[in-house]
Coordinates of C-alpha atoms and ligand atoms in Angstrom, one line a residue:
M1 CA -45.9 -21.6 62.5
V2 CA -45.1 -24.9 60.7
S3 CA -44.9 -25.1 56.9
V4 CA -46.2 -28.4 55.4
N5 CA -44.8 -30.0 52.5
K6 CA -47.2 -28.7 49.9
N7 CA -46.3 -31.1 47.3
Y8 CA -48.6 -33.8 49.1
Q9 CA -51.4 -31.2 48.1
K10 CA -50.5 -32.1 44.3
L11 CA -51.5 -35.8 44.7
P12 CA -54.9 -36.4 43.4
G13 CA -57.5 -37.1 45.9
S14 CA -59.2 -40.7 45.9
Y15 CA -56.6 -43.5 45.5
L16 CA -57.4 -46.1 43.2
F17 CA -58.2 -48.9 45.5
S18 CA -60.1 -46.9 48.1
T19 CA -62.5 -46.1 45.1
I20 CA -62.9 -49.8 44.2
A21 CA -63.4 -50.8 47.9
K22 CA -66.3 -48.1 48.2
K23 CA -68.0 -49.3 45.2
V24 CA -67.8 -52.8 46.1
N25 CA -69.0 -52.2 49.6
A26 CA -72.0 -50.1 48.4
Y27 CA -72.7 -53.0 46.0
Q28 CA -72.6 -55.5 48.6
E29 CA -74.8 -53.6 51.1
S30 CA -77.5 -53.3 48.2
H31 CA -77.1 -57.1 47.4
P32 CA -76.5 -59.0 50.7
G33 CA -75.5 -62.4 50.5
E34 CA -74.6 -62.4 46.7
K35 CA -70.9 -63.6 46.2
I36 CA -68.5 -61.2 44.8
I37 CA -65.3 -62.5 43.2
R38 CA -62.2 -60.3 43.5
L39 CA -59.7 -60.4 40.9
G40 CA -58.8 -56.9 41.6
I41 CA -56.1 -56.2 43.9
G42 CA -52.4 -57.6 43.6
D43 CA -52.4 -59.6 46.9
V44 CA -51.8 -63.5 47.2
T45 CA -54.1 -65.9 48.5
Q46 CA -52.3 -69.3 48.9
P47 CA -50.5 -69.8 52.3
L48 CA -46.6 -69.8 53.0
V49 CA -45.1 -73.0 51.7
P50 CA -44.1 -75.7 54.2
A51 CA -40.1 -75.0 53.6
V52 CA -40.9 -71.4 54.5
I53 CA -43.1 -72.2 57.7
S54 CA -40.3 -74.6 59.0
A55 CA -37.7 -71.9 58.6
L56 CA -39.8 -69.5 60.7
H57 CA -40.6 -72.0 63.3
S58 CA -36.9 -72.9 63.9
A59 CA -35.7 -69.2 63.6
V60 CA -38.7 -68.4 66.4
D61 CA -37.1 -71.1 68.5
E62 CA -33.7 -69.6 68.4
M63 CA -35.1 -66.2 69.6
A64 CA -36.4 -68.1 72.7
D65 CA -32.9 -69.1 73.9
A66 CA -30.3 -66.5 75.1
A67 CA -27.6 -68.4 73.2
S68 CA -29.1 -68.0 69.9
F69 CA -31.3 -64.9 70.3
R70 CA -30.6 -62.3 67.8
G71 CA -31.4 -58.4 68.3
Y72 CA -30.9 -55.9 65.7
A73 CA -30.3 -57.3 62.2
P74 CA -27.4 -55.9 60.3
D75 CA -29.0 -53.0 58.6
L76 CA -27.9 -54.1 55.0
G77 CA -29.0 -57.8 56.0
Y78 CA -27.7 -61.1 57.1
A79 CA -24.7 -62.4 55.2
F80 CA -26.6 -65.7 54.9
L81 CA -29.4 -64.3 52.8
R82 CA -27.2 -61.6 50.8
E83 CA -25.0 -64.6 49.6
V84 CA -27.5 -67.1 48.8
I85 CA -29.3 -64.3 46.5
A86 CA -26.2 -63.2 44.8
R87 CA -25.3 -66.7 43.9
E88 CA -28.9 -68.1 43.0
D89 CA -30.6 -64.9 41.4
Y90 CA -27.3 -63.5 39.9
Q91 CA -24.1 -65.4 39.6
A92 CA -26.2 -68.8 38.4
R93 CA -27.5 -66.7 35.6
G94 CA -24.4 -65.3 34.6
C95 CA -24.7 -61.6 36.3
R96 CA -21.7 -60.1 37.8
I97 CA -23.5 -59.3 41.2
N98 CA -22.0 -60.0 44.4
A99 CA -23.4 -60.4 47.9
D100 CA -22.0 -56.7 49.2
E101 CA -24.3 -55.2 46.3
I102 CA -27.5 -56.5 47.6
F103 CA -29.4 -54.5 50.3
I104 CA -32.2 -56.6 52.2
S105 CA -35.5 -54.5 53.0
D106 CA -38.9 -55.1 54.0
G107 CA -40.2 -55.1 50.6
A108 CA -40.2 -53.4 47.0
K109 CA -42.7 -51.0 48.0
S110 CA -40.6 -49.2 50.3
D111 CA -37.6 -49.4 48.2
S112 CA -39.3 -48.3 45.1
G113 CA -40.6 -45.2 47.1
N114 CA -37.4 -44.6 48.9
I115 CA -34.8 -44.9 46.1
Q116 CA -35.5 -41.4 44.8
E117 CA -34.0 -39.9 47.7
I118 CA -30.5 -40.5 46.4
F119 CA -31.2 -38.4 43.4
D120 CA -31.1 -34.6 42.9
R121 CA -34.4 -32.8 43.5
N122 CA -34.2 -31.4 39.7
S123 CA -33.8 -35.0 38.5
R124 CA -36.2 -35.4 35.5
I125 CA -37.9 -38.9 35.9
A126 CA -39.7 -41.2 33.2
V127 CA -42.2 -43.7 33.7
C128 CA -44.3 -46.2 31.7
D129 CA -47.9 -44.9 31.3
P130 CA -49.8 -47.0 32.7
V131 CA -47.6 -47.6 35.7
Y132 CA -47.5 -49.0 39.3
P133 CA -48.4 -45.5 41.3
V134 CA -45.7 -45.6 43.8
Y135 CA -42.9 -44.6 41.3
V136 CA -44.7 -41.2 40.4
D137 CA -46.4 -40.4 43.8
T138 CA -43.1 -40.6 45.7
N139 CA -41.5 -38.3 43.3
V140 CA -44.4 -35.9 43.7
M141 CA -44.0 -35.9 47.3
A142 CA -40.4 -35.2 46.9
G143 CA -41.1 -32.0 44.7
R144 CA -39.8 -33.5 41.7
T145 CA -43.0 -32.9 39.4
G146 CA -45.1 -30.1 38.7
S147 CA -48.8 -30.1 39.4
Y148 CA -51.3 -32.7 38.4
N149 CA -53.3 -31.9 35.1
A150 CA -56.7 -33.5 35.5
D151 CA -57.5 -33.1 32.0
R152 CA -54.5 -35.1 31.0
G153 CA -54.6 -37.3 33.9
N154 CA -51.0 -36.7 34.7
F155 CA -48.3 -34.8 36.4
D156 CA -46.3 -31.9 34.7
G157 CA -42.7 -32.4 34.6
V158 CA -42.8 -36.0 34.3
I159 CA -41.9 -38.2 31.0
Y160 CA -44.7 -40.5 30.6
M161 CA -43.7 -43.3 28.1
P162 CA -46.8 -44.8 26.4
C163 CA -47.3 -48.4 26.6
R164 CA -49.7 -49.5 24.0
K165 CA -50.6 -52.7 21.9
E166 CA -48.5 -51.2 19.0
N167 CA -45.2 -51.2 21.0
E168 CA -46.4 -54.5 22.7
F169 CA -46.6 -52.6 26.0
V170 CA -42.8 -52.0 26.3
P171 CA -42.0 -48.3 26.0
D172 CA -40.0 -46.7 23.3
L173 CA -36.9 -44.7 24.0
P174 CA -37.9 -41.4 25.0
E175 CA -36.6 -38.3 22.7
E176 CA -36.3 -36.3 25.6
V177 CA -33.7 -37.9 28.0
P178 CA -34.6 -38.6 31.5
D179 CA -32.3 -38.6 34.4
I180 CA -34.1 -41.6 36.1
I181 CA -36.0 -44.4 34.1
Y182 CA -38.5 -46.5 36.0
L183 CA -39.0 -49.8 34.3
C184 CA -40.8 -52.8 35.6
F185 CA -40.7 -56.1 33.8
P186 CA -42.8 -58.5 33.9
N187 CA -45.0 -55.4 34.0
N188 CA -47.8 -54.5 36.6
P189 CA -50.4 -53.8 35.3
T190 CA -50.0 -54.7 31.7
G191 CA -48.7 -58.2 32.6
S192 CA -46.1 -57.7 29.5
A193 CA -42.7 -59.0 29.4
V194 CA -39.5 -57.5 27.7
S195 CA -37.0 -59.2 25.7
K196 CA -33.2 -59.1 26.2
D197 CA -32.7 -57.2 23.1
R198 CA -35.3 -54.6 24.0
L199 CA -34.0 -54.3 27.6
Q200 CA -30.4 -54.0 26.1
E201 CA -31.6 -51.2 24.2
W202 CA -32.5 -49.3 27.4
V203 CA -29.3 -50.2 29.1
D204 CA -27.2 -48.9 26.2
Y205 CA -29.4 -45.7 26.1
A206 CA -29.0 -45.2 29.9
N207 CA -25.2 -45.7 29.5
R208 CA -24.9 -43.4 26.5
N209 CA -26.8 -40.6 28.4
G210 CA -25.6 -41.1 32.1
S211 CA -29.2 -42.1 33.2
V212 CA -30.1 -44.4 35.7
I213 CA -32.6 -47.1 35.5
I214 CA -34.6 -48.3 38.3
Y215 CA -35.7 -51.7 37.4
D216 CA -38.5 -53.3 39.2
A217 CA -38.5 -57.2 38.9
A218 CA -41.0 -58.1 41.7
Y219 CA -42.5 -60.4 39.2
E220 CA -39.5 -62.2 37.8
A221 CA -40.7 -65.6 39.2
Y222 CA -43.5 -65.7 36.7
I223 CA -41.5 -65.7 33.6
S224 CA -42.0 -68.7 31.5
T225 CA -41.0 -67.5 28.0
P226 CA -37.4 -68.9 27.2
G227 CA -35.0 -65.9 26.6
V228 CA -37.0 -63.3 28.8
P229 CA -34.5 -61.7 31.1
H230 CA -35.1 -62.2 34.9
S231 CA -32.7 -59.6 35.8
I232 CA -31.6 -56.3 34.1
Y233 CA -28.1 -57.4 34.8
E234 CA -28.3 -60.3 32.4
C235 CA -27.8 -57.1 29.9
E236 CA -24.3 -56.0 29.1
G237 CA -23.3 -53.2 31.1
A238 CA -26.3 -52.9 33.1
E239 CA -24.0 -52.6 36.3
T240 CA -23.1 -49.2 35.3
C241 CA -26.7 -47.8 35.0
A242 CA -29.1 -49.9 36.6
I243 CA -30.4 -50.4 40.1
E244 CA -32.7 -53.5 40.5
L245 CA -35.6 -54.1 43.0
R246 CA -36.9 -57.5 44.1
S247 CA -39.5 -58.6 46.5
F248 CA -40.5 -61.9 48.1
S249 CA -44.0 -61.0 47.9
K250 CA -45.1 -62.7 44.7
N251 CA -42.8 -65.5 44.3
A252 CA -43.1 -66.7 47.7
G253 CA -46.4 -65.2 49.3
F254 CA -44.7 -62.9 51.5
T255 CA -47.0 -59.8 51.2
G256 CA -47.6 -60.1 55.2
L257 CA -44.4 -61.3 56.2
R258 CA -42.6 -58.6 54.2
L259 CA -39.1 -59.1 52.6
G260 CA -37.5 -57.9 49.6
F261 CA -34.0 -56.4 48.2
T262 CA -32.5 -53.9 46.1
V263 CA -29.1 -54.5 44.2
V264 CA -27.2 -51.3 43.6
P265 CA -23.8 -52.5 41.9
K266 CA -20.5 -50.7 43.0
A267 CA -19.9 -49.9 39.4
L268 CA -22.9 -47.5 39.5
I269 CA -21.2 -44.0 39.7
R270 CA -22.6 -40.6 38.8
E271 CA -20.7 -37.4 39.1
G272 CA -18.0 -39.4 40.7
I273 CA -19.9 -40.7 43.3
S274 CA -20.9 -44.1 44.2
L275 CA -24.4 -44.8 44.2
H276 CA -23.9 -47.9 46.2
G277 CA -22.3 -45.9 49.1
M278 CA -25.2 -43.4 49.0
W279 CA -27.9 -46.4 49.2
A280 CA -25.9 -47.8 52.0
R281 CA -25.8 -44.7 54.0
R282 CA -29.5 -44.1 53.4
H283 CA -30.5 -47.8 54.2
G284 CA -28.3 -47.8 57.4
T285 CA -29.5 -44.5 58.5
K286 CA -33.3 -44.9 58.2
F287 CA -33.7 -48.6 58.3
N288 CA -32.7 -51.0 61.2
G289 CA -32.9 -54.2 59.2
A290 CA -35.6 -56.8 58.1
P291 CA -36.5 -59.4 60.9
Y292 CA -34.2 -62.2 61.5
I293 CA -37.0 -64.9 61.5
V294 CA -38.1 -63.3 58.1
Q295 CA -34.7 -63.2 56.6
R296 CA -34.5 -66.9 57.7
A297 CA -37.9 -67.6 56.0
G298 CA -36.2 -65.8 52.7
E299 CA -33.3 -68.0 52.8
A300 CA -35.6 -71.2 52.8
V301 CA -37.0 -69.8 49.6
Y302 CA -33.7 -70.9 48.0
S303 CA -33.7 -74.3 49.5
S304 CA -34.5 -77.2 47.3
E305 CA -37.6 -78.0 49.1
G306 CA -38.6 -74.1 48.9
R307 CA -37.8 -74.0 45.2
Q308 CA -40.0 -76.9 44.4
Q309 CA -42.9 -76.0 46.4
L310 CA -42.6 -72.3 45.1
S311 CA -42.6 -73.2 41.5
E312 CA -45.7 -75.3 42.3
Q313 CA -47.3 -72.4 44.0
V314 CA -46.2 -70.1 41.1
G315 CA -47.9 -72.7 38.8
Y316 CA -51.0 -72.5 40.5
Y317 CA -51.4 -68.8 40.0
M318 CA -50.4 -69.3 36.5
R319 CA -52.9 -71.8 35.8
N320 CA -55.4 -69.1 36.9
A321 CA -53.9 -66.8 34.5
G322 CA -54.5 -69.1 31.8
V323 CA -58.0 -69.7 32.8
I324 CA -58.4 -65.9 32.6
L325 CA -56.6 -65.4 29.2
N326 CA -58.3 -68.4 27.2
G327 CA -61.7 -67.5 28.9
L328 CA -61.6 -63.8 27.6
R329 CA -60.3 -64.8 24.5
D330 CA -63.0 -67.1 23.8
A331 CA -65.5 -64.6 24.7
G332 CA -64.3 -62.3 22.1
Y333 CA -62.0 -59.9 24.3
E334 CA -58.8 -58.5 23.2
V335 CA -56.1 -59.6 25.8
S336 CA -52.6 -59.6 26.5
G337 CA -50.1 -60.2 29.5
G338 CA -50.8 -63.5 31.6
V339 CA -48.1 -65.5 30.2
D340 CA -44.9 -64.1 31.9
A341 CA -46.8 -62.4 34.7
P342 CA -49.9 -63.0 36.9
Y343 CA -51.8 -60.0 35.4
I344 CA -54.2 -60.1 32.5
W345 CA -54.7 -56.8 30.7
L346 CA -57.7 -56.5 28.5
R347 CA -59.2 -54.2 26.2
T348 CA -62.6 -52.8 27.4
P349 CA -65.5 -53.9 24.9
Q350 CA -67.4 -51.4 22.7
G351 CA -65.2 -48.4 23.8
M352 CA -66.5 -48.5 27.2
T353 CA -64.4 -46.5 29.8
S354 CA -62.2 -48.2 32.1
W355 CA -64.7 -47.4 35.2
D356 CA -67.8 -48.0 33.1
F357 CA -66.6 -51.4 32.5
F358 CA -65.7 -51.9 36.2
D359 CA -69.2 -51.0 37.1
Y360 CA -70.5 -53.4 34.2
L361 CA -68.6 -56.3 35.4
L362 CA -69.6 -55.8 39.1
N363 CA -73.2 -55.4 38.6
R364 CA -73.4 -58.1 35.9
A365 CA -71.2 -60.6 37.0
K366 CA -70.3 -59.6 40.5
V367 CA -66.6 -59.7 39.5
V368 CA -64.1 -57.2 40.6
G369 CA -61.2 -56.1 38.6
T370 CA -59.1 -52.9 38.5
P371 CA -59.7 -50.1 35.9
G372 CA -56.8 -49.4 33.7
S373 CA -57.2 -45.7 33.9
G374 CA -56.4 -46.0 37.7
F375 CA -52.6 -46.8 36.4
G376 CA -52.4 -43.7 34.0
A377 CA -53.7 -42.0 31.1
F378 CA -52.9 -44.6 28.8
G379 CA -54.6 -47.4 30.7
E380 CA -57.8 -45.7 29.9
G381 CA -59.9 -48.3 27.7
Y382 CA -58.2 -51.1 29.6
F383 CA -58.7 -53.3 32.5
R384 CA -56.6 -55.5 34.8
L385 CA -57.5 -59.1 36.3
T386 CA -55.1 -60.8 38.5
A387 CA -54.3 -64.3 38.8
F388 CA -54.0 -64.3 42.5
G389 CA -57.4 -65.6 43.5
T390 CA -58.1 -69.2 44.4
Y391 CA -58.5 -71.7 41.3
E392 CA -62.4 -72.3 41.9
N393 CA -63.1 -68.4 42.3
T394 CA -61.3 -67.8 38.8
V395 CA -62.9 -70.5 37.0
E396 CA -66.3 -69.3 38.5
A397 CA -65.6 -65.5 37.6
L398 CA -64.7 -66.5 34.0
E399 CA -68.0 -68.6 33.6
R400 CA -69.8 -65.6 34.7
I401 CA -68.0 -63.2 32.2
R402 CA -68.6 -65.5 29.6
A403 CA -72.0 -65.7 30.3
L404 CA -73.0 -62.0 29.7
Ligands
PLP501 N1 -43.4 -53.3 42.6 C1 -44.5 -53.8 41.8 C2 -44.5 -53.6 40.4 C3 -45.5 -54.2 42.6 O1 -46.6 -54.5 41.7 C4 -45.6 -54.4 44.0 C5 -46.8 -54.9 44.6 O2 -47.8 -55.1 44.1 C6 -44.5 -53.8 44.7 C7 -43.6 -53.5 44.0 C8 -44.6 -54.2 46.1 O3 -44.0 -55.2 46.4 P1 -43.8 -55.3 48.1 O4 -44.6 -56.4 48.5 O5 -42.5 -56.3 48.2 O6 -43.6 -54.3 49.0

């Protein structure tokens, strides 16, 4: 008889967002007609910008003509997209990254989940706590962790790096040296950003110890503070220790269209083996390329119209972030994030647990957020609100919260 991958059994039962959905549905059923405002999930609400729509239309037309029809895309991505990314996102910032170090994908979730495959099963991973759950869960599935410890709310064998107010939600360098270090800045869920100096410390630490940093920069477009790095490759020496993940979901609203990329520098070598070569092999073997029309849409993100329209769209969401941040501060909440990220992280009042506060907000204000404890043990006592709603709903939600 077949034997299944028992590591899946280690994953704790209910997933955060399904529990939220159940609670919200139950509330709605018992209060029909009441307007619930959702500031919980990280999905966007604004439509694709005209520059992207127009690129999609022309690419669709190309597909209708035998002369311009495209079949399988190159599995590492079309040169037109890899080149514009290398130029605009990296070389323009002084980073030494070339087009052939960029791997186009269907988004950062797949890449952040798949990247662990190129590392040994016994590699020790370190993650921030709280954390975007994909990093941990995919390593659990791969057998790289021990069991889930329900009392502690985390997995044995993982190095958890607490992110708290005291360290400005940027982790301290761990004493026990990890092999793989997951960092995400601007951060989901805390909304914190990292300074270039702090990030440089991480790069130096990884180079000193032979670790590899998986740097998730999915929210890079939301950085507004001067000096905050948009890429880890702005740090000296990052090409020899870091892989960077990027997404078109939050900077350009591609959550439904699906596009992202991963940068694996050629200088990243471990045990004499090129990680670039390994990722090229893995990507080429298991992925058959992002759709041509979507890659053309991605290219339009870098056009001058695209840039202009998208900076307005990011501005729209960040206006919401300001409404949430200021509204909560005025109401006496302890808040952070919301300046370089579309997430606002608030301390629950009067020692409430994250789930108690979830229920309180749902029942009393009909506003849905995300309990911090769903992102890790150190998220307990915190709560995440997102700026991805509509402006009108965000304003209304904050009026309701302030009226409590
Ligand atoms: N990384 C982080 C930190 C995220 O918050 C998300 C989505 O919410 C992703 C990656 C996934 O991005 P994508 O839509 O490109 O798969």
